[in-house]
XYZ file of C-alpha atoms in Angstrom:
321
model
C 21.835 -110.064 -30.824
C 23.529 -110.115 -34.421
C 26.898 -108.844 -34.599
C 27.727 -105.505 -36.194
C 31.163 -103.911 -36.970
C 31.864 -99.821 -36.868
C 34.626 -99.022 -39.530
C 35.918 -95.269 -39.409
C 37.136 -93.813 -42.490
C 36.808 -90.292 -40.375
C 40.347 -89.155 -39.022
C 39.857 -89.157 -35.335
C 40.261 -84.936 -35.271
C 38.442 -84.411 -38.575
C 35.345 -83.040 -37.029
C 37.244 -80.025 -35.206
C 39.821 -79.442 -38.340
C 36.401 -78.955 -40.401
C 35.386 -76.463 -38.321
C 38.610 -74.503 -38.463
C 38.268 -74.352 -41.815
C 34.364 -73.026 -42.036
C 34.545 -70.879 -39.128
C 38.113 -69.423 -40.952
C 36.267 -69.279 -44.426
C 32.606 -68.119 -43.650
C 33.295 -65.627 -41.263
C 35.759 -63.823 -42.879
C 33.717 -63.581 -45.803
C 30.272 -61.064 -46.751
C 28.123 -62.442 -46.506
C 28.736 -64.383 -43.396
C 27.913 -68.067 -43.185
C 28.241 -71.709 -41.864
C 27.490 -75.256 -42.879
C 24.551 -76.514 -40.855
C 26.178 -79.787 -40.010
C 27.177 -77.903 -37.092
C 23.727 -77.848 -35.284
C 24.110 -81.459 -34.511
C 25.931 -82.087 -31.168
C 24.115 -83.718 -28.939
C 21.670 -80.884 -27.482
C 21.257 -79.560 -31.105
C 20.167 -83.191 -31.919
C 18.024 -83.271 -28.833
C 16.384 -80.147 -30.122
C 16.305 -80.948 -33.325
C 13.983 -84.165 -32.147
C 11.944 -81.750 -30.291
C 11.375 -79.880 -33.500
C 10.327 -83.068 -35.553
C 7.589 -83.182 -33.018
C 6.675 -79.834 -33.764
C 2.249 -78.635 -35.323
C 4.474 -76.788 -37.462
C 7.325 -79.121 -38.903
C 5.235 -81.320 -41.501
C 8.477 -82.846 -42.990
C 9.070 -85.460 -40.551
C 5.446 -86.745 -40.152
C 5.329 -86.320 -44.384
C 7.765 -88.756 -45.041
C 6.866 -91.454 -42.126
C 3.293 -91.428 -43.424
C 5.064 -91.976 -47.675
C 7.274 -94.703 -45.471
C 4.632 -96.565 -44.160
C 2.282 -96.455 -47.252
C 4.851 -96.939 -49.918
C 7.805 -99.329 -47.875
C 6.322 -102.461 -49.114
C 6.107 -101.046 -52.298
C 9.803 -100.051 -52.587
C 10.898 -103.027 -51.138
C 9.282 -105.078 -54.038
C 10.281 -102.691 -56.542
C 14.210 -102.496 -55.484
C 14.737 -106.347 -54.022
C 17.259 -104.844 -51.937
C 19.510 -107.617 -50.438
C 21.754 -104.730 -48.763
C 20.516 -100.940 -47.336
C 22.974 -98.334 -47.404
C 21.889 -95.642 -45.495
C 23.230 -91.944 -46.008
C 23.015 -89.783 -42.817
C 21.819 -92.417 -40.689
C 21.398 -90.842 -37.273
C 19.749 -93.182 -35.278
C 18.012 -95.199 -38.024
C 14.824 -94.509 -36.251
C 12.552 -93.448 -39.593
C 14.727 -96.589 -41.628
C 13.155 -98.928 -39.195
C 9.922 -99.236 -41.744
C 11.856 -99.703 -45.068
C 13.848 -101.681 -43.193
C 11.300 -104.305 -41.791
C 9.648 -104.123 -45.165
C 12.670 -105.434 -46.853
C 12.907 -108.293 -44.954
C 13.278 -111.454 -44.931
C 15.260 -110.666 -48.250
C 17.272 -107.547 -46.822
C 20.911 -109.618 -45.448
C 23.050 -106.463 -44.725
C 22.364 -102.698 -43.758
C 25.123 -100.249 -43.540
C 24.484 -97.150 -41.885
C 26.592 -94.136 -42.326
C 27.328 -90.883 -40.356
C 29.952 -89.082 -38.496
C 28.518 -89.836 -35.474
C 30.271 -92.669 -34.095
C 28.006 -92.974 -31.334
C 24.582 -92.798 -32.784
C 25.992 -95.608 -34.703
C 26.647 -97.474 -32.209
C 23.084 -97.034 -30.806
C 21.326 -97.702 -33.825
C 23.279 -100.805 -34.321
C 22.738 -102.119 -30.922
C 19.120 -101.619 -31.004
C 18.966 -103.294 -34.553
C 21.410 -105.944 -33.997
C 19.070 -107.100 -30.616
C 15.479 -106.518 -32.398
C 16.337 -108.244 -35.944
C 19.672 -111.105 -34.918
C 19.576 -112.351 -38.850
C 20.330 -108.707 -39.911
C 24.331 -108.389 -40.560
C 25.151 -104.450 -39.824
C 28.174 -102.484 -41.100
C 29.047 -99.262 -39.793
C 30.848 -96.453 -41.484
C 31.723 -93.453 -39.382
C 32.402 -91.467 -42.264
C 31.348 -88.172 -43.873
C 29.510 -89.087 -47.280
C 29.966 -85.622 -48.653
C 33.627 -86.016 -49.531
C 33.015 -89.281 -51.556
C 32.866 -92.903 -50.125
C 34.047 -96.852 -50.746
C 31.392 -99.474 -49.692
C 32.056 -102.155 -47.516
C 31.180 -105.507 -50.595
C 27.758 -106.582 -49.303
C 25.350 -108.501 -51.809
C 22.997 -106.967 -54.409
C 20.720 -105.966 -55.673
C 22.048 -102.278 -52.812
C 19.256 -99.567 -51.622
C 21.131 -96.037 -51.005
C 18.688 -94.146 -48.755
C 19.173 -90.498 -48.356
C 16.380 -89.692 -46.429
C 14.763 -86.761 -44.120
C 15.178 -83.677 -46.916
C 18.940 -83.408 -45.930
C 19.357 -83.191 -49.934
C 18.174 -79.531 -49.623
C 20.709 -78.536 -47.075
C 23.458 -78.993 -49.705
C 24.190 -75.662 -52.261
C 23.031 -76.802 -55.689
C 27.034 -77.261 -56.696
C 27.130 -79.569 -53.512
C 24.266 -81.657 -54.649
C 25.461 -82.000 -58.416
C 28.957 -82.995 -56.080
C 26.577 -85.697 -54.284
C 24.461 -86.869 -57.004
C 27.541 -88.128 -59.024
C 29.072 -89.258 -55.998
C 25.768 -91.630 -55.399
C 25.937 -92.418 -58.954
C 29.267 -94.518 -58.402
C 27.877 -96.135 -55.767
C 25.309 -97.487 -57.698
C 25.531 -101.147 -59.625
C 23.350 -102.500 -62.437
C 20.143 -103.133 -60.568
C 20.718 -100.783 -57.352
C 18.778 -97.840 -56.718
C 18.523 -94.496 -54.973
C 15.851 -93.666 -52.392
C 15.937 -89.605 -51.425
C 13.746 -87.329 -49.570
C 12.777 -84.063 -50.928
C 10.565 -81.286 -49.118
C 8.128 -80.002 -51.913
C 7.863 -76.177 -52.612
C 4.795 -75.161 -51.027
C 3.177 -71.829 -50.097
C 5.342 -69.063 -48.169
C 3.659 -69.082 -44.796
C 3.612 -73.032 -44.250
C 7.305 -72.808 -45.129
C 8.554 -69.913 -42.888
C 6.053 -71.339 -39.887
C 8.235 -74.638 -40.175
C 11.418 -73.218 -39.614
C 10.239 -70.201 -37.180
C 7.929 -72.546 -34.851
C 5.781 -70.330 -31.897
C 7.185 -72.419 -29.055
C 10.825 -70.882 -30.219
C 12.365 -74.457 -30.500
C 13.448 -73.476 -34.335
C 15.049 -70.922 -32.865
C 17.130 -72.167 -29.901
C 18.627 -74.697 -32.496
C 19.734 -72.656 -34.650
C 21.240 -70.279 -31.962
C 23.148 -73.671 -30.257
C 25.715 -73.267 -33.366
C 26.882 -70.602 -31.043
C 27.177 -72.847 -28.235
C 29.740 -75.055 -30.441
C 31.537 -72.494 -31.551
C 31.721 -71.628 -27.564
C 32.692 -75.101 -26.591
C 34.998 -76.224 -29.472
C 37.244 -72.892 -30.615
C 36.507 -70.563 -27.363
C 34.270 -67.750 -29.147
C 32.604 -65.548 -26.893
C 29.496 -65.362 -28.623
C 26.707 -64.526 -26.643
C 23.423 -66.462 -28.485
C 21.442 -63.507 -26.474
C 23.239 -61.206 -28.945
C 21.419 -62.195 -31.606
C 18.268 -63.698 -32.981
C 16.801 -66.232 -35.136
C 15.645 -65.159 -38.439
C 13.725 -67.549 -41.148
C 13.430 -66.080 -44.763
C 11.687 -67.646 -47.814
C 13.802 -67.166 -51.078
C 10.921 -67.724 -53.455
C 14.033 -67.237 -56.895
C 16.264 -69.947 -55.450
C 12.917 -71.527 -53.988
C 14.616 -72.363 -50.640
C 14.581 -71.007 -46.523
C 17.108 -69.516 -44.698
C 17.723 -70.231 -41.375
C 19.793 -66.949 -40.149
C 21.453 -65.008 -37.050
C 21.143 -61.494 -36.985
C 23.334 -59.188 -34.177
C 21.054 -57.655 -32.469
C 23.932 -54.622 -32.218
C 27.549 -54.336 -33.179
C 29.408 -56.790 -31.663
C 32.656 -58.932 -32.073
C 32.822 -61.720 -31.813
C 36.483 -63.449 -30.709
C 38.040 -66.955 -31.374
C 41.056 -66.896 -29.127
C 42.152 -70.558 -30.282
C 42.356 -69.119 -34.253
C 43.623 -65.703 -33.211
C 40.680 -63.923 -34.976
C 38.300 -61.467 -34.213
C 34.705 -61.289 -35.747
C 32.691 -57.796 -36.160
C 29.238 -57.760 -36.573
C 27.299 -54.579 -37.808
C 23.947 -54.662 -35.999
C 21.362 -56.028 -37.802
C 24.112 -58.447 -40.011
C 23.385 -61.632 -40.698
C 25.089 -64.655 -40.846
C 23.662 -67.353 -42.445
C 23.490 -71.086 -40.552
C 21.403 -72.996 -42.743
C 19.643 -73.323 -46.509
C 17.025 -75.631 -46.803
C 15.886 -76.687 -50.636
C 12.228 -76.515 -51.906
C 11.857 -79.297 -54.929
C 9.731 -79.831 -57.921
C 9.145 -83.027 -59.301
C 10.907 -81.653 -62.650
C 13.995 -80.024 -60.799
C 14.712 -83.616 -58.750
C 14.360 -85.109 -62.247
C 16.669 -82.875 -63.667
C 19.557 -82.764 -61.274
C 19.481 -86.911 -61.224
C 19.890 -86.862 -64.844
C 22.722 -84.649 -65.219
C 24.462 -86.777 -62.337
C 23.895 -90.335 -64.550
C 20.805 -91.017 -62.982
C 16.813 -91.841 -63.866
C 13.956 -90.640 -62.135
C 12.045 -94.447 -62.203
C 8.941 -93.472 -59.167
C 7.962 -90.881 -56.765
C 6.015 -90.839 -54.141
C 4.102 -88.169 -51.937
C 2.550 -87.830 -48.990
C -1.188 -86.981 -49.532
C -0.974 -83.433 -48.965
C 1.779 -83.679 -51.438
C 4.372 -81.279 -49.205
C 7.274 -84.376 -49.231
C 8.729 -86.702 -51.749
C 10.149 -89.756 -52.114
C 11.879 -90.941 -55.395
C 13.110 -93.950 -56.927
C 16.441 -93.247 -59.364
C 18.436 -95.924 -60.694
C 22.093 -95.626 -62.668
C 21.661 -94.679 -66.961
């Protein structure tokens, strides 16, 4: 088994001051929101696999099947020596680039907050490929980042559509943040879900078998856990909504009557009207022309893209101006 290292540039209580600070500022605001980065403890990731699995969630299966057809492809095109991947998770859907790079690839640096699906990844990495050197980051890639010095030419990988979770000034934010990252020759792999008719989108994020739906209601169970709330998820229920101006879904709660909701550890109290919303997630539809614009304003160049047959996902290719 190779050896890896886990560096954390994450303060140790960073993760619960964050959520001080969203559950003070988007519940105390109208409309009522949170950042969807709070789905992810480890039943919301459990579900969240479950949904990946899902007739009606094409994204995941979209971008293995561009993964397996185009890896080989991307690994001649970017000679990647080093893979820096953004949001790593478990690595699981990297696994392809990342025996396509080979035997060139040397080092692969995975980065999330999760400390232990880093570990996990690493581990099963470090004992399936020993000649791969891995490099950790616990770290949140949102608020900027400093690269452990690995060789060139680097691969950033910001895969699985997570682009389209950001607002569209958080993904200018990002884009110029991966634009320093980026050296003469390095390049930028992203995946972007594909605007596509209403019904395939809504169904996607409102599956039959209700997994969609517990999900997004286990934001309540954090909220529960972490800061105290009482919030009952029977209270409310999961709502899905196409946007078709800003061409992206919402993933919402709605009370199902008035309620408050209180957070005994911040010494607030949260009404709820029935039938108000608060909104838990926005997911990003993309045109070929919009990812091309939004790289360009950030420094970068759209050099290949890549879709799945049904064309419903995209990869693309930028590299630094």
């Amino acid at each position: 088994m190779s050896p890896f290292l886990i560096t954390r540039t994450l303060p140790e209580d960073a993760t619960g001051a964050d959520l001080r600070a969203d559950v003070l500022h988007g519940l105390t605001r109208t409309p009522k929101e949170l950042p969807p980065k709070w789905f992810y403890d480890a039943r919301g990731s459990e579900l969240f696999e479950e949904i990946t699995r899902l007739p009606e969630y094409y994204p995941t299966r979209a971008e293995r099947e561009i993964l397996l057809a185009r890896a080989g492809e991307i690994a001649a095109v970017t000679g990647a020596r080093t893979l820096v991947e953004l949001g790593s998770g478990s690595s699981e859907k990297t696994r392809h680039l990342i025996d396509a790079l080979l035997p060139g690839l040397e080092d692969y640096v995975p980065v999330d907050v999760s400390e232990s699906a880093l570990r996990g990844a690493a581990e099963s990495l470090g004992t399936d490929l020993p000649q791969l050197r891995i490099h950790a980051l616990v770290a949140d890639f949102t608020r900027g980042l400093a690269l452990p010095g690995t060789p060139g030419p680097r691969l950033v990988a910001f895969l699985g559509g997570t682009l389209g979770n950001l607002l569209p000034e958080e993904r200018a934010t990002f884009l110029r943040s991966a634009r320093t990252l980026l050296a003469p020759g390095d390049a930028l792999l992203m995946g972007t879900d594909l605007v596509k008719d209403e019904a395939t989108l809504v169904a996607a994020y409102d599956d039959a078998a209700g997994v969609t739906a517990a999900f997004n209601k286990n934001v309540l169970s954090v909220l529960a856990r972490e800061l105290g709330a009482d919030a009952d998820p029977d209270d409310f229920e999961h709502v899905a909504v196409w946007d078709p101006e800003r061409e992206w879904i919402e993933m919402r709660l709605r009370a199902r009557h008035a309620l408050t909701v209180k957070f005994p550890e911040l010494d607030l109290a949260v009404p709820f009207e029935a039938g108000e919303e608060l909104r838990t997630e926005v997911s990003a539809k993309f045109r070929r022309e919009r990812v091309r614009d939004e790289l360009a304003e950030a420094g970068m160049e759209l050099a290949h893209w890549w879709t799945d047959e049904q064309g419903r996902f995209a990869l693309s290719l930028a590299t630094a101006v």
